[in-house]
Coordinates of C-alpha atoms in Angstrom, one line a residue:
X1 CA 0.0 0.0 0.0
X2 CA 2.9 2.3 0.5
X3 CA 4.1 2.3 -2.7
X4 CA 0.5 2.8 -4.2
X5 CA 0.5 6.2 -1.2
X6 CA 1.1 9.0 -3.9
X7 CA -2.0 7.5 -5.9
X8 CA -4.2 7.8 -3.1
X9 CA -3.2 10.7 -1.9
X10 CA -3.9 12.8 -5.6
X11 CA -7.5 13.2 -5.2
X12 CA -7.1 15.1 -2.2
X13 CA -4.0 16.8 -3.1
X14 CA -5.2 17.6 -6.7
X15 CA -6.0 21.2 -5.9
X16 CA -1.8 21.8 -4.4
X17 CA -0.6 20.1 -7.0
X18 CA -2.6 22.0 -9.7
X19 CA -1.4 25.2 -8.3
X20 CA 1.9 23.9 -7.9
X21 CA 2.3 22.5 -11.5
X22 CA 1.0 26.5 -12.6
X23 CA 3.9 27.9 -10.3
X24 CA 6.5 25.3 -11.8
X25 CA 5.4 26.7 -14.9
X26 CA 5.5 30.2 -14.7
X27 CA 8.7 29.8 -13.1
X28 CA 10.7 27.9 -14.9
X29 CA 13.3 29.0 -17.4
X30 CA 12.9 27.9 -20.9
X31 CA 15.9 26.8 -22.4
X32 CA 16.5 26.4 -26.0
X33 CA 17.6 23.6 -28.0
X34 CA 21.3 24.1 -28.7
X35 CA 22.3 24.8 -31.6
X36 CA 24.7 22.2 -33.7
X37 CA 24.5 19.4 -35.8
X38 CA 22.0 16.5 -35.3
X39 CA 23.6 13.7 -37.4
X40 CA 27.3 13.1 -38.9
X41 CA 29.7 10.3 -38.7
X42 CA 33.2 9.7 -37.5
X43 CA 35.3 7.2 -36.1
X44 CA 36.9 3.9 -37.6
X45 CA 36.0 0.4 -36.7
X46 CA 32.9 -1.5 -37.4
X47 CA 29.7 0.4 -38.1
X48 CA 26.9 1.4 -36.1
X49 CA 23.7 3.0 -37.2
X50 CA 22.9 4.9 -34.2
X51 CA 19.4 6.7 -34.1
X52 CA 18.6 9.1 -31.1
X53 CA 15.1 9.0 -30.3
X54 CA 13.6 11.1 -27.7
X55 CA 12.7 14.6 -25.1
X56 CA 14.4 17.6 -24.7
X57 CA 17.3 15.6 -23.2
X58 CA 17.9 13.7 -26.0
X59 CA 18.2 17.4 -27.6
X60 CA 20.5 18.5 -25.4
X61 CA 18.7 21.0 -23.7
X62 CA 21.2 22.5 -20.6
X63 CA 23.8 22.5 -23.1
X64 CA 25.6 25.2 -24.8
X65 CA 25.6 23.4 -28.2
X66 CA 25.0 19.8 -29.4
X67 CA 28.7 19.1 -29.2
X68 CA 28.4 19.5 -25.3
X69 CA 25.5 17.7 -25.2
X70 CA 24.3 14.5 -25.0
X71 CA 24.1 13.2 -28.9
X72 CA 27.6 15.1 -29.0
X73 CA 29.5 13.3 -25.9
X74 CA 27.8 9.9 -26.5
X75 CA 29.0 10.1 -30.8
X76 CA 32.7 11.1 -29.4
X77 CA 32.6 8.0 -26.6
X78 CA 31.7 5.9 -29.2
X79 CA 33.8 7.0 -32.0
X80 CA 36.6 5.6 -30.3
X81 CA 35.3 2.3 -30.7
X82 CA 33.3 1.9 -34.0
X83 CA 32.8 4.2 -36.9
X84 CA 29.6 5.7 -36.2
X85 CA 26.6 7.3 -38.2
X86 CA 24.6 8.7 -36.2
X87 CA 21.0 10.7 -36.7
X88 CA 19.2 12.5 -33.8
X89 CA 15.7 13.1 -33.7
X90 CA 14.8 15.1 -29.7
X91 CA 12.3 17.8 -29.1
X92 CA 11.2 19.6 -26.3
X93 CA 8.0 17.9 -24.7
X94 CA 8.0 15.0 -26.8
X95 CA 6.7 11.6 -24.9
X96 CA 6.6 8.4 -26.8
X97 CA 3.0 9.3 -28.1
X98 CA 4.3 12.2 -29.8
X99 CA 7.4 10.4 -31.1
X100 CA 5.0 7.6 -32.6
X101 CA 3.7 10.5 -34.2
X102 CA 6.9 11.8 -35.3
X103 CA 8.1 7.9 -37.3
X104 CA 7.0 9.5 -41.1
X105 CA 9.2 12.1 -40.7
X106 CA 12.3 10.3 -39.5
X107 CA 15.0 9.8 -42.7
X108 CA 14.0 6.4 -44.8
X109 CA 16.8 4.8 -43.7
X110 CA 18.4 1.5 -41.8
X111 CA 19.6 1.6 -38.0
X112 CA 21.1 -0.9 -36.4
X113 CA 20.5 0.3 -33.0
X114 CA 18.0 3.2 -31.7
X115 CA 18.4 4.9 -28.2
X116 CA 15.1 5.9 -27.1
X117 CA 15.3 8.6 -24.3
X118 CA 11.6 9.1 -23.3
X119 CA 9.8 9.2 -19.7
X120 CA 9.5 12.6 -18.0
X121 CA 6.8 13.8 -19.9
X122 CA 5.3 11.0 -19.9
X123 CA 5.7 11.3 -16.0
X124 CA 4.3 14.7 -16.2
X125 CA 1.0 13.8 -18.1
X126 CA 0.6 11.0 -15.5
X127 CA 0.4 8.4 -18.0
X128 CA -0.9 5.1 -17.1
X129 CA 2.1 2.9 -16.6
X130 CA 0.4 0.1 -18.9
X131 CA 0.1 2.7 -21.5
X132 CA 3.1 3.7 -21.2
X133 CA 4.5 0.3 -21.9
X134 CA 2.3 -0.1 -24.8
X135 CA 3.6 2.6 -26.6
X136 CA 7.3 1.8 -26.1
X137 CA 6.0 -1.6 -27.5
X138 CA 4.5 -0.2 -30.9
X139 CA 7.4 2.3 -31.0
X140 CA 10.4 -0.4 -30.9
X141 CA 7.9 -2.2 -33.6
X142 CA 7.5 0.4 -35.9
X143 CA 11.2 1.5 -36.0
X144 CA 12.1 -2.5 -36.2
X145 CA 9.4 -2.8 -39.2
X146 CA 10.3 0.4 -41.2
X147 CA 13.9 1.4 -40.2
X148 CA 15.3 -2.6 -39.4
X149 CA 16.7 -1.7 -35.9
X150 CA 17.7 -4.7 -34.8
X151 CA 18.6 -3.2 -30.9
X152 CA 17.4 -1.1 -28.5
X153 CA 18.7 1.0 -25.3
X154 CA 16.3 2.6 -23.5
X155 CA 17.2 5.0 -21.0
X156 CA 16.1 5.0 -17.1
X157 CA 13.2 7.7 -16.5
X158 CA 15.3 10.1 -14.5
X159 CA 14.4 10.1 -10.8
X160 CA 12.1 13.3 -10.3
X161 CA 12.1 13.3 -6.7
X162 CA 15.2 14.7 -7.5
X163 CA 14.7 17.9 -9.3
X164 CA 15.1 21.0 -8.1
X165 CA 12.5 22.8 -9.4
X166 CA 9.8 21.0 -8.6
X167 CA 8.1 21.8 -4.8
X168 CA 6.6 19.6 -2.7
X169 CA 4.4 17.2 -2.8
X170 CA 4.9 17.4 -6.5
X171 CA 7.9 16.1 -6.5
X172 CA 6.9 13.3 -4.6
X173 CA 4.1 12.9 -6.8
X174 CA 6.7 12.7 -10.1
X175 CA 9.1 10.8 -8.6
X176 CA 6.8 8.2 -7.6
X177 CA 5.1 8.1 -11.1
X178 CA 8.8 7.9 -12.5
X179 CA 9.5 5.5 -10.8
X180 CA 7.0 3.4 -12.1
X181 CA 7.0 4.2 -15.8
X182 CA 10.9 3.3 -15.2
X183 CA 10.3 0.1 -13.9
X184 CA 8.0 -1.0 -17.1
X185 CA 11.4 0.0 -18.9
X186 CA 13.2 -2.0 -16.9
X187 CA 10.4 -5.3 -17.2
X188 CA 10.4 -5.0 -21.2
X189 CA 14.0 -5.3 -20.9
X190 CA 14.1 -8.8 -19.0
X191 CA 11.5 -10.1 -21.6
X192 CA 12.5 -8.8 -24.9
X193 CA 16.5 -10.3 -26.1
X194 CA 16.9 -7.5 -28.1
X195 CA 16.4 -4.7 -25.5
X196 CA 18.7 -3.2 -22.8
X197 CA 17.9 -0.5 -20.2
X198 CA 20.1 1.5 -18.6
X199 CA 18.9 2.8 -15.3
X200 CA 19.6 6.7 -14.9
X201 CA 21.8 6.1 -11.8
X202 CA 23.3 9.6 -11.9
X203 CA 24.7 11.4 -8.6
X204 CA 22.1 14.3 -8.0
X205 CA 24.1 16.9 -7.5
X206 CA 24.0 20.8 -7.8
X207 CA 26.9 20.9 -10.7
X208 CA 24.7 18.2 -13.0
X209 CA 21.8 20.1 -13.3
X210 CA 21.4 22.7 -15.5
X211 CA 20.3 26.5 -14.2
X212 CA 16.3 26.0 -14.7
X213 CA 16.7 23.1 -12.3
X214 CA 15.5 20.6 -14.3
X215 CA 17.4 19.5 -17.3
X216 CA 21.1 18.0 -17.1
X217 CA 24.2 20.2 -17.5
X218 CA 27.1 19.9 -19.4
X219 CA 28.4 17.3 -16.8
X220 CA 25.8 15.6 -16.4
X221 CA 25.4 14.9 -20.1
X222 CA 29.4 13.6 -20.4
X223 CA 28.8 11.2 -17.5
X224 CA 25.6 9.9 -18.7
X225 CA 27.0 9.4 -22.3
X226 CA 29.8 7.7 -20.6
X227 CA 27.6 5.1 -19.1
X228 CA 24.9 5.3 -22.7
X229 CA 28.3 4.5 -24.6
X230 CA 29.8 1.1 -22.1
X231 CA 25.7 -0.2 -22.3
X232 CA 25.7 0.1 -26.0
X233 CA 29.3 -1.7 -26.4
X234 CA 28.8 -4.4 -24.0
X235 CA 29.9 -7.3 -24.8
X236 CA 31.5 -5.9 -28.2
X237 CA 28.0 -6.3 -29.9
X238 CA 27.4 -2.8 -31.1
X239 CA 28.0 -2.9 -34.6
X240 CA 25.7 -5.7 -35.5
X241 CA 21.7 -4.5 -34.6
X242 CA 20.8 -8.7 -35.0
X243 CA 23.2 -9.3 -31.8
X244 CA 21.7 -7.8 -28.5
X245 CA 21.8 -8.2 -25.0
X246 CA 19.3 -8.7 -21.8
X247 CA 19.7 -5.9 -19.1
X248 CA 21.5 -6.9 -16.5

């Protein structure tokens, strides 16, 4: 019953958290996209297809530009390794309805493996932890039936209790719901041979959050590409999308 608490308690708590979702709104900062490029390739070694699926994380928002932020650090961690072409395809509020929404406009081309960054708005729109599962289902099916990926990472829903700007209960509220939607990631994970998740196991600390107190900063966005880049090279698998791994 505890961990069903924050469910109970909405009803009652829907007027605070209303006004505190208005306040976190017309308080917080709005930072831009940075500016950069959003696909290339570089590196030597075997190739990898990489597509970047995802929120305004996976667009680097708390960055200065996308070289310094997250499709920039993961493509030089990996570069090392394989020779990668990469494509990135974030926006700013997108959940994984809106990037189901988004698959005709993605370039008519192969990946091997896609690394689908999705959860806090989800998280945000208190979406049904069994929808959210069955949209991550018809997403990894539609980008394995039109692009061929052959692999996915999906990356831990970040835990919200955590964020700065959010007051409480509402944070509470979000974490708990995070939480959650995060573990569905982590049960598709254990069933499906072909997807990996990566829980967001980051050290919450002021100098990895960005100034509006809710995205990552620059440091944040090296170490998590750090850990993005080890996940999608374990067991030296990376450059073939038909050769995957469980989480672990």
């Amino acid at each position: 019953m505890a961990v069903e608490a924050d469910r109970l308690l909405r009803y009652p708590l829907a007027p605070l958290l209303a006004a505190q979702a208005l306040w976190v709104g017309l308080r917080a900062e709005r930072l831009p996209e940075p500016p950069g490029p959003r696909s290339g390739t570089r590196g030597t070694g075997p190739p990898l297809r990489l597509l970047i699926l995802g929120d305004s994380s996976a667009a680097g928002v708390g960055a200065e530009t996308q070289d310094t932020a997250l499709s920039g650090c993961l493509a030089r961690a990996l570069s090392a390794h394989v020779t990668l072409d990469w494509h990135l395809e974030g926006e700013t509020s997108a959940t994984t309805k809106t990037s189901l929404a988004k698959r005709p406009k993605l370039p008519d081309r192969p990946f091997d493996l896609a690394l689908l960054i999705h959860g806090v708005n989800d998280t945000t729109r208190l979406t049904a932890p069994r929808t959210f599962r069955a949209r991550q289902i018809a997403l990894m099916d539609a980008l394995r039936a039109r692009h061929g990926v052959g692999r996915f990472v999906l990356s831990g829903v970040p835990p919200m209790q955590h964020f700065p700007l959010l007051p409480q209960p509402l944070r509470w509220v979000l974490g708990q719901q995070a939480a959650r939607l995060d573990a569905e990631l982590a049960r598709l994970a254990s069933e499906r041979e072909e997807v990996s998740h990566l829980p967001l196991a980051l050290p919450f600390e002021p100098h990895l959050v960005a100034r509006d107190g809710f995205h990552p900063s620059e440091a944040a966005y090296a170490l998590w590409s750090e850990m993005l880049a080890t996940e999608i090279l374990k067991d030296g698998c990376a450059a073939s999308g038909a050769t995957s791994t469980r989480n672990r």
